[in-house]
């Protein structure tokens, strides 16, 4: 299959590109910069130059592909306005990719987060929240999945709060970055809130499975660890960095503070049973032992 991928040089995307190539697919990666293009070519992918806001380029990539995987996001959480701009940019990009594939029965795999559900681990059947700081991303995903009625084999791989590899990535990676900057391995509240996690290489395998065989309009959970307490995550970060571990006011975490403070374990039982997905790489707490000061 000829696959067009956005975000193909990031932590998750680079793992997905390697997984696809190993499985015999060919890959064309969207690359905004010379450095990204060089990384994509070094990984074995072809390159289409452009960014997520270059809608004509996205349309060309989708037209030339047998399937599309969308992973790119601005990842600018510096302010509410910056986050909103990134969400709007992604929404327009997803709409362009989806419209291009209407009537083709080709797969379009997009990405979202696992939803929080009060009192239990969320499942693949639970709806995504459409309010809050990142609610706009959920609305874009919902519109994409609705294209199943227009002959696009859409699916969404829901990612946990931390996708990690060698101690880097996800919300745990952000906690580590904040700890380095502030000198405290902090967590909001009492730290008993739980975050699910997955190794990037295991997530990549799920993206490939969704591309190859997920039914139209379906959602899947890329969850290996159902939920680690945030204070346990911070404890490993603090020990590895030689920093004190303590509760920090939620507002100190900026626009992501409310999300950081939410208990949000998630299950992947249906995903494992239906798609045969079997995570096999290190857990988050084990992988965080790779953090270096």
Short mmCIF file of C-alpha atoms in Angstrom, two decimals:
data_model
loop_
_atom_site.label_atom_id
_atom_site.label_comp_id
_atom_site.label_asym_id
_atom_site.label_seq_id
_atom_site.Cartn_x
_atom_site.Cartn_y
_atom_site.Cartn_z
CA UNK A 1 0.00 0.00 0.00
CA UNK A 2 1.23 3.54 -0.77
CA UNK A 3 0.78 5.50 2.45
CA UNK A 4 0.84 9.27 2.87
CA UNK A 5 1.66 10.31 6.44
CA UNK A 6 1.67 13.64 8.23
CA UNK A 7 3.84 13.99 11.31
CA UNK A 8 6.06 11.18 10.08
CA UNK A 9 9.27 12.42 11.71
CA UNK A 10 8.06 12.89 15.29
CA UNK A 11 8.36 10.44 18.17
CA UNK A 12 5.26 8.49 17.12
CA UNK A 13 5.48 9.16 13.39
CA UNK A 14 9.02 7.91 12.98
CA UNK A 15 8.01 4.66 14.67
CA UNK A 16 4.97 4.39 12.39
CA UNK A 17 7.09 4.95 9.27
CA UNK A 18 9.49 2.19 10.33
CA UNK A 19 6.59 -0.15 11.11
CA UNK A 20 4.96 0.47 7.71
CA UNK A 21 8.18 -0.02 5.76
CA UNK A 22 8.99 -3.22 7.64
CA UNK A 23 5.52 -4.53 6.75
CA UNK A 24 6.16 -3.90 3.03
CA UNK A 25 4.24 -0.68 2.53
CA UNK A 26 5.74 2.36 0.79
CA UNK A 27 5.59 5.71 2.57
CA UNK A 28 5.50 9.35 1.53
CA UNK A 29 6.01 11.72 4.45
CA UNK A 30 4.95 15.35 4.66
CA UNK A 31 8.03 17.40 5.59
CA UNK A 32 7.96 21.09 6.45
CA UNK A 33 11.71 21.64 6.83
CA UNK A 34 14.95 20.49 5.25
CA UNK A 35 15.83 18.69 8.48
CA UNK A 36 12.51 16.82 8.54
CA UNK A 37 12.89 15.88 4.88
CA UNK A 38 16.38 14.52 5.56
CA UNK A 39 15.13 12.43 8.49
CA UNK A 40 12.27 11.02 6.41
CA UNK A 41 14.54 10.07 3.53
CA UNK A 42 17.07 8.52 5.91
CA UNK A 43 14.26 6.36 7.29
CA UNK A 44 13.41 5.13 3.80
CA UNK A 45 10.38 7.29 3.01
CA UNK A 46 9.70 9.51 0.03
CA UNK A 47 9.07 13.17 0.84
CA UNK A 48 6.35 15.68 -0.03
CA UNK A 49 7.41 19.15 1.05
CA UNK A 50 4.91 21.26 2.92
CA UNK A 51 3.29 21.93 6.28
CA UNK A 52 -0.06 21.14 7.84
CA UNK A 53 -1.44 24.48 6.68
CA UNK A 54 -0.55 23.77 3.02
CA UNK A 55 -3.93 22.33 2.05
CA UNK A 56 -3.14 21.94 -1.66
CA UNK A 57 -0.08 19.86 -0.75
CA UNK A 58 -2.15 17.70 1.57
CA UNK A 59 -4.68 17.15 -1.18
CA UNK A 60 -1.93 16.02 -3.56
CA UNK A 61 -0.53 13.62 -0.99
CA UNK A 62 -3.91 12.04 -0.36
CA UNK A 63 -4.77 11.79 -4.07
CA UNK A 64 -1.58 9.87 -4.78
CA UNK A 65 -1.91 7.45 -1.86
CA UNK A 66 -3.75 4.21 -1.21
CA UNK A 67 -4.17 5.24 2.40
CA UNK A 68 -3.45 8.16 4.74
CA UNK A 69 -2.27 8.38 8.34
CA UNK A 70 -2.55 11.75 10.06
CA UNK A 71 -0.33 12.43 13.07
CA UNK A 72 0.89 16.02 12.73
CA UNK A 73 0.03 18.66 15.32
CA UNK A 74 1.62 21.97 16.26
CA UNK A 75 2.27 20.84 19.85
CA UNK A 76 2.42 24.51 20.88
CA UNK A 77 0.96 24.57 24.40
CA UNK A 78 2.56 27.90 25.33
CA UNK A 79 -0.77 29.74 25.60
CA UNK A 80 -4.51 29.12 25.09
CA UNK A 81 -4.36 31.12 21.84
CA UNK A 82 -1.44 29.08 20.50
CA UNK A 83 -3.24 25.84 21.36
CA UNK A 84 -6.45 27.02 19.70
CA UNK A 85 -4.55 27.98 16.56
CA UNK A 86 -2.96 24.54 16.39
CA UNK A 87 -6.34 22.86 16.81
CA UNK A 88 -7.87 24.99 14.02
CA UNK A 89 -4.95 24.21 11.70
CA UNK A 90 -5.34 20.49 12.31
CA UNK A 91 -9.10 20.64 11.77
CA UNK A 92 -8.68 22.23 8.35
CA UNK A 93 -6.01 19.70 7.41
CA UNK A 94 -8.16 16.73 8.41
CA UNK A 95 -11.14 18.12 6.50
CA UNK A 96 -8.98 18.44 3.38
CA UNK A 97 -7.61 14.90 3.67
CA UNK A 98 -11.06 13.48 4.28
CA UNK A 99 -12.74 15.35 1.43
CA UNK A 100 -10.03 14.20 -0.95
CA UNK A 101 -10.73 10.55 -0.13
CA UNK A 102 -14.53 10.71 -0.35
CA UNK A 103 -15.89 7.91 -2.54
CA UNK A 104 -12.62 5.97 -2.69
CA UNK A 105 -13.06 3.44 0.18
CA UNK A 106 -9.42 4.16 1.07
CA UNK A 107 -8.32 4.24 4.72
CA UNK A 108 -7.80 7.47 6.64
CA UNK A 109 -6.38 6.86 10.11
CA UNK A 110 -6.32 9.83 12.44
CA UNK A 111 -5.25 10.31 16.02
CA UNK A 112 -6.92 11.51 19.19
CA UNK A 113 -6.64 11.05 22.95
CA UNK A 114 -8.37 8.55 25.18
CA UNK A 115 -11.36 10.17 26.94
CA UNK A 116 -11.64 10.55 30.72
CA UNK A 117 -14.62 8.78 32.28
CA UNK A 118 -15.49 9.35 35.92
CA UNK A 119 -14.97 6.35 38.15
CA UNK A 120 -13.61 3.85 35.63
CA UNK A 121 -11.25 3.22 32.77
CA UNK A 122 -12.56 4.53 29.46
CA UNK A 123 -13.24 2.15 26.60
CA UNK A 124 -13.32 2.43 22.83
CA UNK A 125 -17.11 2.96 22.99
CA UNK A 126 -16.90 6.09 25.14
CA UNK A 127 -17.30 9.40 23.30
CA UNK A 128 -14.52 11.95 23.16
CA UNK A 129 -15.08 15.13 25.19
CA UNK A 130 -15.90 18.09 22.98
CA UNK A 131 -15.37 20.79 25.62
CA UNK A 132 -12.26 21.91 27.44
CA UNK A 133 -8.85 23.02 26.14
CA UNK A 134 -8.59 20.37 23.42
CA UNK A 135 -12.27 19.76 22.70
CA UNK A 136 -11.83 21.09 19.19
CA UNK A 137 -9.56 18.17 18.33
CA UNK A 138 -12.34 15.78 19.35
CA UNK A 139 -14.82 17.56 17.13
CA UNK A 140 -12.42 17.24 14.16
CA UNK A 141 -12.04 13.53 14.82
CA UNK A 142 -15.81 13.06 15.03
CA UNK A 143 -16.29 14.78 11.67
CA UNK A 144 -13.59 12.58 10.18
CA UNK A 145 -15.20 9.36 11.43
CA UNK A 146 -18.54 10.48 9.98
CA UNK A 147 -16.96 10.24 6.51
CA UNK A 148 -17.51 6.50 6.80
CA UNK A 149 -20.94 7.23 5.34
CA UNK A 150 -19.23 8.76 2.29
CA UNK A 151 -17.02 5.78 1.47
CA UNK A 152 -13.89 6.71 3.39
CA UNK A 153 -12.57 3.91 5.64
CA UNK A 154 -11.96 6.21 8.56
CA UNK A 155 -10.61 5.15 11.93
CA UNK A 156 -9.17 6.89 14.99
CA UNK A 157 -6.34 5.58 17.11
CA UNK A 158 -6.80 7.10 20.55
CA UNK A 159 -3.48 7.73 22.23
CA UNK A 160 -2.91 7.78 25.99
CA UNK A 161 -1.51 10.80 27.77
CA UNK A 162 2.03 9.48 27.44
CA UNK A 163 3.52 7.87 24.35
CA UNK A 164 7.10 7.16 25.28
CA UNK A 165 10.39 5.83 23.95
CA UNK A 166 13.68 5.84 25.85
CA UNK A 167 12.18 7.95 28.61
CA UNK A 168 10.99 10.69 26.27
CA UNK A 169 7.60 11.80 24.98
CA UNK A 170 4.05 12.53 26.05
CA UNK A 171 2.82 14.14 29.24
CA UNK A 172 5.49 12.33 31.27
CA UNK A 173 8.08 13.91 28.99
CA UNK A 174 6.50 17.32 29.59
CA UNK A 175 6.69 16.73 33.35
CA UNK A 176 10.39 15.92 32.98
CA UNK A 177 10.97 19.08 30.91
CA UNK A 178 9.13 21.19 33.48
CA UNK A 179 11.14 19.57 36.27
CA UNK A 180 14.42 20.45 34.55
CA UNK A 181 13.26 24.04 34.10
CA UNK A 182 11.86 24.60 37.59
CA UNK A 183 14.03 22.35 39.73
CA UNK A 184 11.01 20.45 41.09
CA UNK A 185 9.52 17.17 39.85
CA UNK A 186 5.98 18.38 40.36
CA UNK A 187 2.48 17.01 39.94
CA UNK A 188 -0.93 18.69 40.35
CA UNK A 189 -3.19 17.88 43.29
CA UNK A 190 -2.46 14.80 45.38
CA UNK A 191 -0.99 12.95 42.38
CA UNK A 192 -3.35 9.98 42.61
CA UNK A 193 -4.84 10.78 39.20
CA UNK A 194 -3.86 8.13 36.67
CA UNK A 195 -2.48 8.51 33.16
CA UNK A 196 -2.51 5.65 30.63
CA UNK A 197 0.60 5.09 28.54
CA UNK A 198 2.04 3.18 25.58
CA UNK A 199 5.47 2.68 24.06
CA UNK A 200 5.80 4.40 20.67
CA UNK A 201 6.77 1.14 18.95
CA UNK A 202 3.63 -0.57 20.23
CA UNK A 203 1.51 2.39 19.12
CA UNK A 204 3.07 2.17 15.66
CA UNK A 205 1.95 -1.43 15.33
CA UNK A 206 -1.63 -0.38 16.09
CA UNK A 207 -1.57 2.35 13.46
CA UNK A 208 -0.51 -0.23 10.89
CA UNK A 209 -3.27 -2.62 11.95
CA UNK A 210 -5.86 0.16 11.72
CA UNK A 211 -4.63 1.13 8.27
CA UNK A 212 -4.77 -2.46 7.05
CA UNK A 213 -8.04 -3.71 8.50
CA UNK A 214 -9.99 -1.34 10.78
CA UNK A 215 -13.67 -1.03 9.80
CA UNK A 216 -14.94 2.38 8.69
CA UNK A 217 -15.91 4.73 11.49
CA UNK A 218 -14.11 2.79 14.23
CA UNK A 219 -12.09 3.91 17.26
CA UNK A 220 -9.22 2.07 18.96
CA UNK A 221 -7.21 2.47 22.15
CA UNK A 222 -3.42 2.37 21.95
CA UNK A 223 -3.13 1.69 25.68
CA UNK A 224 -0.53 -0.64 27.15
CA UNK A 225 -0.52 0.67 30.75
CA UNK A 226 -4.08 1.31 31.92
CA UNK A 227 -3.09 4.03 34.37
CA UNK A 228 -0.04 5.05 36.40
CA UNK A 229 -0.47 7.52 39.27
CA UNK A 230 1.06 10.85 38.30
CA UNK A 231 2.96 11.08 41.58
CA UNK A 232 4.58 7.72 40.77
CA UNK A 233 5.62 9.12 37.39
CA UNK A 234 6.97 12.25 39.08
CA UNK A 235 8.82 10.11 41.63
CA UNK A 236 10.83 8.36 38.92
CA UNK A 237 11.51 11.69 37.19
CA UNK A 238 12.68 13.25 40.44
CA UNK A 239 14.93 10.33 41.29
CA UNK A 240 16.49 10.24 37.83
CA UNK A 241 17.06 14.01 37.79
CA UNK A 242 18.05 14.33 41.44
CA UNK A 243 15.19 16.74 42.18
CA UNK A 244 12.59 17.02 44.97
CA UNK A 245 9.15 15.57 44.23
CA UNK A 246 6.13 17.54 45.41
CA UNK A 247 2.65 18.78 44.60
CA UNK A 248 2.50 21.94 42.51
CA UNK A 249 -0.56 24.21 41.94
CA UNK A 250 -2.48 23.18 38.84
CA UNK A 251 -2.19 26.63 37.27
CA UNK A 252 1.59 26.25 37.15
CA UNK A 253 1.11 23.79 34.28
CA UNK A 254 -0.49 26.39 32.00
CA UNK A 255 -3.35 25.52 29.64
CA UNK A 256 -2.75 21.80 30.20
CA UNK A 257 -3.25 22.10 33.96
CA UNK A 258 -6.88 20.87 33.98
CA UNK A 259 -5.91 17.85 31.84
CA UNK A 260 -2.86 17.08 33.99
CA UNK A 261 -5.12 17.04 37.07
CA UNK A 262 -7.75 14.68 35.63
CA UNK A 263 -7.95 10.99 36.49
CA UNK A 264 -8.14 9.28 33.09
CA UNK A 265 -7.28 5.56 33.03
CA UNK A 266 -8.16 3.73 29.82
CA UNK A 267 -8.67 0.16 28.66
CA UNK A 268 -7.66 -1.43 25.35
CA UNK A 269 -9.39 -4.79 25.83
CA UNK A 270 -11.55 -4.45 22.71
CA UNK A 271 -8.64 -3.25 20.58
CA UNK A 272 -6.49 -6.21 21.58
CA UNK A 273 -9.29 -8.71 20.94
CA UNK A 274 -10.58 -7.25 17.65
CA UNK A 275 -7.32 -6.30 15.94
CA UNK A 276 -4.94 -8.76 17.59
CA UNK A 277 -2.79 -5.96 18.98
CA UNK A 278 -0.23 -7.16 21.55
CA UNK A 279 1.95 -4.53 23.25
CA UNK A 280 5.40 -5.95 24.00
CA UNK A 281 7.73 -3.04 24.77
CA UNK A 282 8.68 -1.58 28.20
CA UNK A 283 6.07 0.01 30.44
CA UNK A 284 6.18 3.75 31.15
CA UNK A 285 7.69 3.48 34.63
CA UNK A 286 10.38 1.12 33.36
CA UNK A 287 11.10 3.31 30.33
CA UNK A 288 11.44 6.45 32.46
CA UNK A 289 14.55 4.86 33.96
CA UNK A 290 16.23 6.01 30.72
CA UNK A 291 15.84 9.69 31.69
CA UNK A 292 19.13 11.54 31.97
CA UNK A 293 19.75 14.81 33.77
#
